[in-house]
CSV table of C-alpha atoms and ligand atoms in Angstrom, one decimal:
chain,number,residue,atom,x,y,z
H,919,MET,CA,49.6,125.4,-61.4
H,920,THR,CA,53.4,125.2,-62.1
H,921,ALA,CA,56.0,124.9,-59.5
H,922,PRO,CA,58.3,127.9,-59.2
H,923,ASP,CA,61.7,127.6,-61.1
H,924,HIS,CA,63.7,128.1,-57.9
H,925,PRO,CA,62.8,127.4,-54.2
H,926,ILE,CA,61.5,130.6,-52.4
H,927,LEU,CA,63.6,131.6,-49.5
H,928,LEU,CA,62.5,134.1,-46.9
H,929,CYS,CA,65.2,136.5,-45.3
H,930,HIS,CA,65.6,135.4,-41.7
H,931,ASP,CA,66.2,139.1,-40.7
H,932,CYS,CA,63.3,141.0,-42.6
H,933,GLY,CA,61.2,138.5,-44.2
H,934,ALA,CA,61.8,139.5,-47.8
H,935,PRO,CA,61.2,136.4,-50.3
H,936,HIS,CA,63.9,135.6,-52.6
H,937,ALA,CA,64.0,133.0,-55.5
H,938,LEU,CA,67.4,131.8,-55.6
H,939,PRO,CA,69.1,129.7,-58.5
H,940,PRO,CA,71.0,126.7,-57.5
H,941,ALA,CA,74.1,127.5,-55.7
H,942,LEU,CA,77.8,127.1,-56.9
H,943,PRO,CA,80.7,126.8,-54.6
H,944,GLY,CA,81.9,130.1,-53.1
H,945,HIS,CA,78.7,131.6,-53.9
H,946,ARG,CA,77.2,134.2,-51.4
H,947,ALA,CA,73.7,135.7,-51.6
H,948,GLU,CA,72.5,138.5,-49.7
H,949,CYS,CA,69.3,140.0,-49.1
H,950,HIS,CA,68.4,143.0,-51.4
H,951,ARG,CA,66.3,144.7,-48.5
H,952,CYS,CA,68.3,144.2,-45.3
H,953,GLY,CA,71.7,142.8,-46.3
H,954,ALA,CA,71.5,139.7,-44.3
H,955,VAL,CA,73.6,136.7,-45.9
H,956,LEU,CA,70.7,134.5,-47.2
H,957,ARG,CA,73.2,131.5,-47.9
H,958,HIS,CA,76.8,131.1,-48.5
H,959,PHE,CA,78.1,128.0,-50.0
H,960,ARG,CA,82.0,127.4,-49.0
H,961,THR,CA,84.5,126.3,-51.4
H,962,GLY,CA,86.1,123.9,-49.0
H,963,GLY,CA,82.8,121.7,-49.1
H,964,LEU,CA,81.7,119.5,-46.5
H,965,GLY,CA,85.1,117.4,-46.3
H,966,GLN,CA,87.1,120.3,-44.9
H,967,ALA,CA,84.4,121.0,-42.2
H,968,VAL,CA,84.5,117.4,-41.2
H,969,ALA,CA,88.3,117.5,-40.8
H,970,LEU,CA,88.1,120.7,-38.8
H,971,ALA,CA,85.4,119.3,-36.5
H,972,ILE,CA,87.6,116.3,-35.8
H,973,ALA,CA,90.6,118.6,-34.9
H,974,SER,CA,88.5,120.6,-32.7
H,975,THR,CA,87.2,117.4,-30.8
H,976,ILE,CA,90.9,116.6,-30.0
H,977,LEU,CA,92.1,120.0,-29.2
H,978,PHE,CA,89.1,120.3,-26.7
H,979,VAL,CA,89.8,117.0,-25.1
H,980,THR,CA,93.5,118.1,-24.8
H,981,ALA,CA,92.3,121.5,-23.4
H,982,ASN,CA,90.5,119.8,-20.5
H,983,LEU,CA,93.2,117.2,-19.8
H,984,PHE,CA,96.0,119.4,-18.5
H,985,PRO,CA,96.4,122.6,-16.3
H,986,ILE,CA,95.7,126.0,-17.8
H,987,LEU,CA,97.3,128.1,-15.4
H,988,THR,CA,99.5,127.7,-12.3
H,989,PHE,CA,99.6,130.3,-9.5
H,990,GLU,CA,102.5,130.4,-7.1
H,991,LEU,CA,102.7,132.4,-4.0
H,992,GLU,CA,105.2,132.2,-0.8
H,993,GLY,CA,106.3,128.8,-2.0
H,994,ARG,CA,102.8,127.4,-2.4
H,995,ALA,CA,101.3,126.7,-5.9
H,996,GLN,CA,97.9,126.2,-7.0
H,997,THR,CA,96.9,124.8,-10.6
H,998,ALA,CA,93.6,125.4,-12.3
H,999,THR,CA,92.1,123.3,-15.5
H,1000,LEU,CA,89.5,124.5,-17.6
H,1001,LEU,CA,86.9,123.5,-15.2
H,1002,SER,CA,88.5,124.1,-12.0
H,1003,GLY,CA,86.6,127.8,-11.9
H,1004,SER,CA,83.1,126.0,-12.1
H,1005,VAL,CA,84.0,123.5,-9.4
H,1006,ALA,CA,85.4,126.5,-7.3
H,1007,LEU,CA,82.1,128.4,-7.8
H,1008,TRP,CA,80.1,125.4,-6.8
H,1009,ASP,CA,82.4,124.7,-3.7
H,1010,GLY,CA,82.0,128.5,-2.7
H,1011,GLY,CA,78.2,128.0,-2.4
H,1012,TYR,CA,77.4,129.7,-5.7
H,1013,GLU,CA,75.9,126.5,-7.5
H,1014,VAL,CA,73.9,128.3,-10.0
H,1015,LEU,CA,77.3,130.0,-11.2
H,1016,GLY,CA,78.9,126.8,-11.1
H,1017,VAL,CA,76.4,125.1,-13.4
H,1018,LEU,CA,76.3,128.2,-15.9
H,1019,VAL,CA,80.2,128.0,-16.2
H,1020,PHE,CA,80.1,124.5,-16.6
H,1021,PHE,CA,77.5,124.7,-19.4
H,1022,VAL,CA,79.0,127.6,-21.5
H,1023,LEU,CA,82.6,126.4,-21.1
H,1024,PHE,CA,82.1,122.6,-21.4
H,1025,LEU,CA,78.6,121.1,-22.2
H,1026,ALA,CA,77.7,123.8,-25.0
H,1027,PRO,CA,81.2,123.6,-26.9
H,1028,LEU,CA,81.3,119.8,-26.5
H,1029,ALA,CA,78.0,119.4,-27.9
H,1030,GLN,CA,78.6,121.7,-30.8
H,1031,VAL,CA,81.7,119.8,-32.0
H,1032,LEU,CA,80.2,116.3,-31.4
H,1033,GLY,CA,76.8,117.3,-32.9
H,1034,THR,CA,78.3,118.8,-36.0
H,1035,LEU,CA,80.7,115.9,-36.6
H,1036,TYR,CA,77.7,113.5,-36.1
H,1037,VAL,CA,75.4,115.5,-38.6
H,1038,VAL,CA,78.2,116.3,-41.2
H,1039,MET,CA,80.3,113.2,-41.4
H,1040,PRO,CA,77.8,110.9,-43.3
H,1041,LEU,CA,76.8,113.7,-45.6
H,1042,ALA,CA,80.5,114.3,-46.5
H,1043,ALA,CA,80.8,110.7,-47.3
H,1044,GLY,CA,77.9,110.9,-49.7
H,1045,ARG,CA,75.6,108.8,-47.6
H,1046,THR,CA,72.1,109.9,-46.2
H,1047,ALA,CA,71.7,111.6,-43.0
H,1048,ALA,CA,72.1,110.3,-39.8
H,1049,PRO,CA,69.1,109.4,-37.7
H,1050,GLY,CA,67.9,112.3,-35.7
H,1051,ALA,CA,70.4,114.6,-37.8
H,1052,ALA,CA,67.8,117.6,-38.4
H,1053,TRP,CA,67.2,117.6,-34.5
H,1054,THR,CA,71.0,117.4,-33.8
H,1055,PHE,CA,71.9,120.4,-36.3
H,1056,ARG,CA,69.1,122.4,-34.9
H,1057,THR,CA,70.1,122.0,-31.3
H,1058,VAL,CA,74.0,122.8,-32.5
H,1059,ALA,CA,72.8,126.1,-34.1
H,1060,ARG,CA,70.9,127.0,-31.0
H,1061,LEU,CA,73.8,126.3,-28.8
H,1062,ARG,CA,76.2,128.1,-30.9
H,1063,ARG,CA,75.9,131.5,-28.8
H,1064,TRP,CA,76.1,129.8,-25.5
H,1065,ALA,CA,79.3,128.1,-26.2
H,1066,MET,CA,81.8,130.7,-24.9
H,1067,ALA,CA,85.2,129.4,-24.9
H,1068,GLU,CA,86.7,132.5,-26.5
H,1069,VAL,CA,85.0,134.7,-23.9
H,1070,PHE,CA,86.6,132.4,-21.5
H,1071,LEU,CA,90.1,133.2,-23.0
H,1072,LEU,CA,89.4,137.0,-22.4
H,1073,GLY,CA,88.4,136.3,-18.8
H,1074,LEU,CA,91.6,134.4,-18.3
H,1075,ILE,CA,93.7,137.4,-19.7
H,1076,VAL,CA,92.1,139.8,-17.0
H,1077,ALA,CA,92.6,137.2,-14.3
H,1078,TYR,CA,96.1,136.7,-15.4
H,1079,VAL,CA,96.8,140.6,-15.4
H,1080,LYS,CA,95.0,141.0,-12.0
H,1081,LEU,CA,97.1,138.2,-10.3
H,1082,SER,CA,100.6,139.0,-12.2
H,1083,ASP,CA,101.8,141.6,-9.7
H,1084,LEU,CA,100.5,139.4,-6.8
H,1085,ALA,CA,102.4,136.3,-7.7
H,1086,GLU,CA,104.1,134.1,-9.9
H,1087,LEU,CA,101.7,132.7,-12.8
H,1088,GLU,CA,102.7,130.1,-15.5
H,1089,PRO,CA,100.6,129.1,-18.3
H,1090,GLY,CA,99.9,125.3,-18.6
H,1091,ALA,CA,99.9,122.9,-21.7
H,1092,SER,CA,96.1,123.1,-22.1
H,1093,LEU,CA,96.1,126.9,-22.6
H,1094,ALA,CA,97.8,126.5,-25.9
H,1095,ALA,CA,95.4,123.7,-26.9
H,1096,LEU,CA,92.4,126.0,-25.8
H,1097,VAL,CA,93.7,128.9,-28.0
H,1098,ALA,CA,94.2,126.2,-30.7
H,1099,PHE,CA,90.7,125.0,-30.1
H,1100,ILE,CA,89.0,128.5,-30.7
H,1101,LEU,CA,91.0,129.3,-33.8
H,1102,VAL,CA,89.9,125.8,-35.4
H,1103,GLN,CA,86.4,126.4,-34.2
H,1104,VAL,CA,86.2,129.8,-35.7
H,1105,TRP,CA,87.9,128.4,-39.0
H,1106,GLY,CA,85.5,125.4,-39.0
H,1107,GLU,CA,82.3,127.6,-38.6
H,1108,ALA,CA,83.7,129.7,-41.6
H,1109,SER,CA,83.9,126.7,-43.7
H,1110,LEU,CA,80.4,125.2,-43.0
H,1111,SER,CA,77.5,126.4,-44.7
H,1112,PRO,CA,74.4,125.5,-42.7
H,1113,PHE,CA,72.1,125.9,-45.8
H,1114,GLU,CA,74.0,123.3,-47.5
H,1115,VAL,CA,73.9,121.0,-44.7
H,1116,TRP,CA,70.1,121.5,-44.6
H,1117,GLU,CA,69.9,120.9,-48.4
H,1118,ARG,CA,71.8,117.9,-47.9
H,1119,ILE,CA,69.7,116.6,-44.9
H,1120,ALA,CA,66.4,117.1,-47.1
H,1121,PRO,CA,66.0,119.4,-50.0
H,1122,GLN,CA,63.6,122.1,-49.3
H,1123,THR,CA,60.1,121.2,-50.5
H,1124,ARG,CA,58.5,123.7,-52.8
H,1125,VAL,CA,55.3,125.7,-51.9
H,1126,ALA,CA,52.9,126.3,-54.6
H,1127,GLN,CA,53.2,129.1,-56.8
H,1128,THR,CA,50.0,131.0,-55.9
H,1129,ALA,CA,51.3,131.3,-52.1
H,1130,ASN,CA,54.4,132.9,-53.8
H,1131,ALA,CA,52.8,135.9,-54.7
H,1132,ASP,CA,52.3,137.2,-51.0
H,1133,PRO,CA,55.2,136.5,-48.8
H,1134,GLU,CA,52.7,137.5,-45.7
H,1135,ARG,CA,51.1,134.3,-46.6
H,1136,LEU,CA,54.5,132.2,-46.4
H,1137,THR,CA,56.1,131.2,-43.1
H,1138,ALA,CA,59.8,130.5,-42.8
H,1139,CYS,CA,61.0,127.8,-40.2
H,1140,HIS,CA,63.3,129.7,-37.9
H,1141,ASP,CA,65.7,126.8,-37.8
H,1142,CYS,CA,66.2,125.5,-41.2
H,1143,HIS,CA,64.6,128.1,-43.3
H,1144,GLN,CA,62.2,125.8,-45.2
H,1145,VAL,CA,59.2,127.8,-46.4
H,1146,VAL,CA,55.5,126.8,-45.7
H,1147,ALA,CA,52.6,128.2,-47.2
H,1148,GLY,CA,50.0,129.9,-44.7
H,1149,ALA,CA,50.2,132.3,-42.0
H,1150,ASN,CA,48.0,133.0,-39.2
H,1151,GLY,CA,49.6,136.1,-37.5
H,1152,GLY,CA,52.2,134.5,-35.2
H,1153,GLU,CA,50.3,131.9,-33.8
H,1154,SER,CA,51.8,128.3,-33.7
H,1155,GLN,CA,51.4,126.5,-37.2
H,1156,GLY,CA,52.3,123.0,-36.1
H,1157,ALA,CA,55.8,121.6,-37.0
H,1158,CYS,CA,58.3,122.2,-39.9
H,1159,PRO,CA,58.4,119.3,-42.3
H,1160,ARG,CA,61.9,119.3,-42.7
H,1161,CYS,CA,63.5,119.8,-39.0
H,1162,GLY,CA,60.5,119.3,-36.8
H,1163,ALA,CA,60.7,122.7,-35.0
H,1164,ARG,CA,57.7,124.5,-34.1
H,1165,LEU,CA,56.6,127.0,-37.0
H,1166,HIS,CA,55.7,130.5,-36.3
H,1167,HIS,CA,55.0,133.4,-38.7
H,1168,ARG,CA,56.8,135.5,-36.2
H,1169,LYS,CA,58.5,134.7,-32.9
H,1170,PRO,CA,55.5,134.5,-30.5
H,1171,ASN,CA,54.8,137.1,-28.1
H,1172,SER,CA,58.1,139.0,-29.0
H,1173,LEU,CA,57.1,142.3,-27.6
H,1174,PRO,CA,55.6,141.5,-24.2
H,1175,ARG,CA,58.5,138.8,-23.6
H,1176,GLY,CA,60.8,141.5,-24.6
H,1177,TRP,CA,59.6,144.1,-22.1
H,1178,ALA,CA,59.4,141.7,-19.3
H,1179,LEU,CA,63.0,140.3,-19.9
H,1180,ILE,CA,64.2,144.0,-20.2
H,1181,SER,CA,62.5,145.1,-17.0
H,1182,ALA,CA,63.9,142.1,-15.0
H,1183,ALA,CA,67.5,142.8,-16.2
H,1184,THR,CA,67.1,146.5,-15.5
H,1185,ILE,CA,66.2,145.6,-11.8
H,1186,LEU,CA,68.9,143.1,-11.6
H,1187,TYR,CA,71.4,145.5,-13.0
H,1188,ILE,CA,71.3,147.7,-9.6
H,1189,PRO,CA,72.4,144.8,-7.4
H,1190,ALA,CA,74.8,143.7,-9.9
H,1191,ASN,CA,76.7,147.0,-9.5
H,1192,LEU,CA,76.0,147.8,-6.0
H,1193,LEU,CA,76.8,144.4,-4.4
H,1194,PRO,CA,80.6,143.0,-4.3
H,1195,ILE,CA,81.3,140.4,-6.8
H,1196,MET,CA,84.1,138.9,-5.1
H,1197,THR,CA,86.3,139.3,-1.9
H,1198,VAL,CA,90.0,138.9,-1.9
H,1199,VAL,CA,91.3,138.0,1.4
H,1200,TYR,CA,95.2,138.7,1.6
H,1201,PHE,CA,97.1,137.9,4.8
H,1202,GLY,CA,93.8,138.0,6.9
H,1203,ALA,CA,92.7,141.4,5.4
H,1204,GLY,CA,89.5,140.9,3.6
H,1205,GLN,CA,88.4,143.5,0.9
H,1206,PRO,CA,85.2,143.1,-1.4
H,1207,ASP,CA,85.2,144.2,-4.9
H,1208,THR,CA,82.4,145.7,-7.1
H,1209,ILE,CA,82.5,145.6,-10.9
H,1210,LEU,CA,83.4,149.3,-10.7
H,1211,SER,CA,86.1,149.0,-8.0
H,1212,GLY,CA,87.8,146.1,-10.1
H,1213,VAL,CA,88.1,148.7,-12.9
H,1214,GLU,CA,89.4,151.4,-10.6
H,1215,ALA,CA,92.0,149.0,-9.3
H,1216,LEU,CA,93.1,148.0,-12.8
H,1217,ILE,CA,93.3,151.9,-13.5
H,1218,ALA,CA,95.4,152.6,-10.4
H,1219,ALA,CA,97.8,149.7,-11.4
H,1220,GLU,CA,97.9,151.5,-14.9
H,1221,MET,CA,96.7,148.4,-16.5
H,1222,TRP,CA,95.1,150.5,-19.1
H,1223,PRO,CA,93.7,148.3,-21.9
H,1224,VAL,CA,92.6,145.5,-19.5
H,1225,ALA,CA,90.6,148.3,-17.4
H,1226,LEU,CA,89.0,149.5,-20.7
H,1227,LEU,CA,88.1,145.9,-21.6
H,1228,VAL,CA,86.4,145.2,-18.2
H,1229,PHE,CA,84.7,148.5,-18.4
H,1230,PHE,CA,83.5,148.0,-21.8
H,1231,ALA,CA,82.3,144.3,-21.5
H,1232,SER,CA,80.8,144.5,-17.9
H,1233,ILE,CA,79.4,148.2,-17.9
H,1234,THR,CA,79.0,149.5,-21.3
H,1235,VAL,CA,77.6,146.5,-23.1
H,1236,PRO,CA,74.9,145.7,-20.8
H,1237,VAL,CA,73.7,149.2,-20.4
H,1238,LEU,CA,73.6,149.7,-24.4
H,1239,LYS,CA,72.2,146.3,-24.7
H,1240,LEU,CA,69.2,147.4,-22.6
H,1241,ILE,CA,68.9,150.7,-24.1
H,1242,GLY,CA,69.2,149.1,-27.8
H,1243,LEU,CA,66.5,146.6,-27.3
H,1244,ALA,CA,64.1,149.0,-25.4
H,1245,TYR,CA,64.4,151.2,-28.7
H,1246,LEU,CA,63.9,148.3,-30.9
H,1247,LEU,CA,60.8,147.3,-29.0
H,1248,TRP,CA,59.5,150.8,-28.8
H,1249,THR,CA,60.1,151.5,-32.5
H,1250,VAL,CA,58.2,148.3,-33.6
H,1251,GLN,CA,55.3,149.0,-31.1
H,1252,ARG,CA,54.8,152.4,-32.8
H,1253,GLY,CA,54.9,150.7,-36.1
H,1254,SER,CA,57.8,153.1,-37.2
H,1255,PRO,CA,58.7,152.7,-40.9
H,1256,LYS,CA,62.0,154.7,-40.4
H,1257,ARG,CA,65.6,153.4,-40.7
H,1258,GLN,CA,64.6,149.9,-40.9
H,1259,ARG,CA,68.0,148.7,-42.3
H,1260,ASP,CA,69.8,150.5,-39.4
H,1261,ARG,CA,67.6,149.0,-36.9
H,1262,THR,CA,68.3,145.6,-38.3
H,1263,ARG,CA,71.9,146.2,-38.0
H,1264,LEU,CA,71.5,147.2,-34.4
H,1265,TYR,CA,69.7,144.1,-33.5
H,1266,ARG,CA,72.5,142.0,-35.2
H,1267,LEU,CA,75.1,143.9,-33.1
H,1268,ILE,CA,73.0,143.2,-29.7
H,1269,GLU,CA,72.7,139.7,-30.7
H,1270,GLY,CA,76.4,139.3,-31.2
H,1271,VAL,CA,78.0,141.4,-28.4
H,1272,GLY,CA,76.0,140.2,-25.5
H,1273,ARG,CA,78.0,137.1,-24.8
H,1274,TRP,CA,81.3,139.0,-24.2
H,1275,SER,CA,79.7,140.5,-21.1
H,1276,MET,CA,80.6,137.0,-19.5
H,1277,VAL,CA,84.1,138.1,-19.0
H,1278,ASP,CA,83.9,139.2,-15.3
H,1279,ILE,CA,82.2,135.9,-14.5
H,1280,PHE,CA,85.1,133.8,-16.0
H,1281,MET,CA,87.8,136.1,-14.3
H,1282,ILE,CA,86.1,135.6,-10.9
H,1283,SER,CA,85.8,131.8,-11.4
H,1284,LEU,CA,89.6,131.5,-12.4
H,1285,LEU,CA,90.6,133.7,-9.5
H,1286,ALA,CA,88.4,131.6,-7.0
H,1287,ALA,CA,90.0,128.2,-8.3
H,1288,LEU,CA,93.6,129.6,-8.4
H,1289,VAL,CA,93.7,131.9,-5.3
H,1290,GLN,CA,93.0,129.2,-2.4
H,1291,LEU,CA,96.2,129.5,-0.4
H,1292,GLY,CA,94.8,129.3,3.2
H,1293,ALA,CA,95.9,131.8,5.4
H,1294,ILE,CA,98.2,133.6,2.7
H,1295,ALA,CA,95.3,134.5,0.2
H,1296,THR,CA,92.0,133.7,-1.0
H,1297,ILE,CA,89.3,134.8,-3.3
H,1298,HIS,CA,85.7,133.8,-3.5
H,1299,ALA,CA,82.6,134.8,-5.6
H,1300,GLU,CA,79.9,137.2,-3.9
H,1301,LEU,CA,76.2,137.6,-4.6
H,1302,GLY,CA,76.8,140.5,-7.0
H,1303,ALA,CA,78.3,138.0,-9.4
H,1304,VAL,CA,75.1,136.1,-9.5
H,1305,ALA,CA,73.1,139.2,-10.1
H,1306,PHE,CA,75.4,140.1,-12.9
H,1307,ALA,CA,75.6,136.8,-14.7
H,1308,ALA,CA,71.6,136.9,-14.5
H,1309,VAL,CA,71.8,140.2,-16.2
H,1310,VAL,CA,73.9,138.9,-19.1
H,1311,ILE,CA,71.9,135.7,-19.5
H,1312,ILE,CA,68.3,137.6,-19.4
H,1313,THR,CA,69.6,140.4,-22.1
H,1314,MET,CA,70.7,137.4,-24.1
H,1315,LEU,CA,67.3,135.7,-23.8
H,1316,ALA,CA,65.6,138.9,-24.6
H,1317,SER,CA,67.5,139.7,-28.0
H,1318,ASP,CA,66.6,136.0,-28.7
H,1319,SER,CA,63.0,136.6,-28.2
H,1320,PHE,CA,63.1,139.5,-30.4
H,1321,ASP,CA,62.1,139.1,-34.0
H,1322,PRO,CA,63.7,141.3,-36.4
H,1323,ARG,CA,61.1,140.8,-39.1
H,1324,LEU,CA,58.8,142.9,-36.9
H,1325,ILE,CA,60.9,145.9,-37.9
H,1326,TRP,CA,59.9,145.5,-41.6
H,1327,ASP,CA,56.1,144.6,-40.8
H,1328,ALA,CA,55.3,148.4,-40.7
H,1329,PRO,CA,51.4,149.2,-40.9
H,1330,PRO,CA,51.3,149.9,-44.7
H,1331,ARG,CA,52.4,146.3,-45.4
H,1332,ARG,CA,50.0,145.1,-42.8
H,1333,ALA,CA,47.1,146.9,-44.8
H,1334,GLN,CA,48.2,145.5,-48.0
H,1335,ARG,CA,48.2,141.9,-46.6
H,1336,GLN,CA,44.6,142.1,-45.6
H,1337,ASP,CA,43.7,143.8,-49.1
H,1338,SER,CA,45.4,140.6,-50.8
H,1339,SER,CA,43.7,138.2,-48.6
H,1340,MET,CA,40.4,139.7,-49.3
H,1341,ILE,CA,41.0,139.3,-53.1
H,1342,ASP,CA,41.9,135.7,-52.6
H,1343,ALA,CA,38.9,135.0,-50.6
H,1344,HIS,CA,36.8,136.1,-53.5
H,1345,ASP,CA,38.5,133.3,-55.8
N,878,ZN,ZN1,66.4,140.7,-45.5
N,879,ZN,ZN1,62.7,123.6,-40.1
């Protein structure tokens, strides 16, 4: 029995096996079946990624040191830092929202930059991986979509537009740092190849060639893509030899979990739209705002681009996500062999777009932090905002629990798998 020439890689989106030659800088490999990027070795190498992660850390600290926005009305001024919104939500009795904003705006981005630095710095210097590097890099990747600095920036723009005809607004020094942080983060991410990092932490151990013949008998780690022989239909198969994550041939209970989460989000979508998300009290007169009335107010003020943005992020995206996920679950359940590539694309779109619905939550948090001028004007969050945030989080968890490889596990292939395992049983 000879080892295969190249380590086997299973596509993370469709499960197709690939035997790829050693990668060269700048080399990009795509799945022949679904078009997913299997690996991409960047030309900058790990040194560039380290430099950008250091720059990110400095910019993130700066973004938290100074005011981000100052609000002036009737001679009184209020400043907000990056975290003021989280504090204002907590103080206003919405502790859950305060913690959520703190997590996605502070903890997750900070853990991302520091974690990347911890893992990549020794590797770039040619040393062996730091202790716990595999766990750290796995966690960094999982936190990626919960780090929402760029979504916050959009929320800040909406808050700015909403307040601009009410009062004087002045950007603070930290706003420039935040914008720079977001740009450097995007650049850093584009210059780092996770595949390369995993290979440097520990090269993939190869599976025996007999197992290569049938991809259904191989399992790829969801986190580091290490391929392991043996599959037992979605049950847990112990820990990944490279990163220690729990191995599953497919994400466990993908369908029932998906349906349960979609149902919960659909139910919560009703109070999220019917209940007010915030109340604006201006010279003693209070006025509650729902998501839709907020959009209407922007239209009445002829702020069309921002009105469209809020309508898209807060109303269109959650509904399309719920319909899209239900469609994916339903077609997988029926074992539909049609339009597999399109459905995989739909899944990627749903995965990517979900976090942008947090715009309204960030907008409310900033308004609640800035507009605290006693008898003149105050803004505070309302229960609808909690329901809406829950819809966003639950739909993100729903798309996370869906396994796109199920789209490709159509019944004919399942039948084939049974045949080949029967042949092997006679060997
Ligand atoms: Zn694929
Ligand atoms: Zn792994």
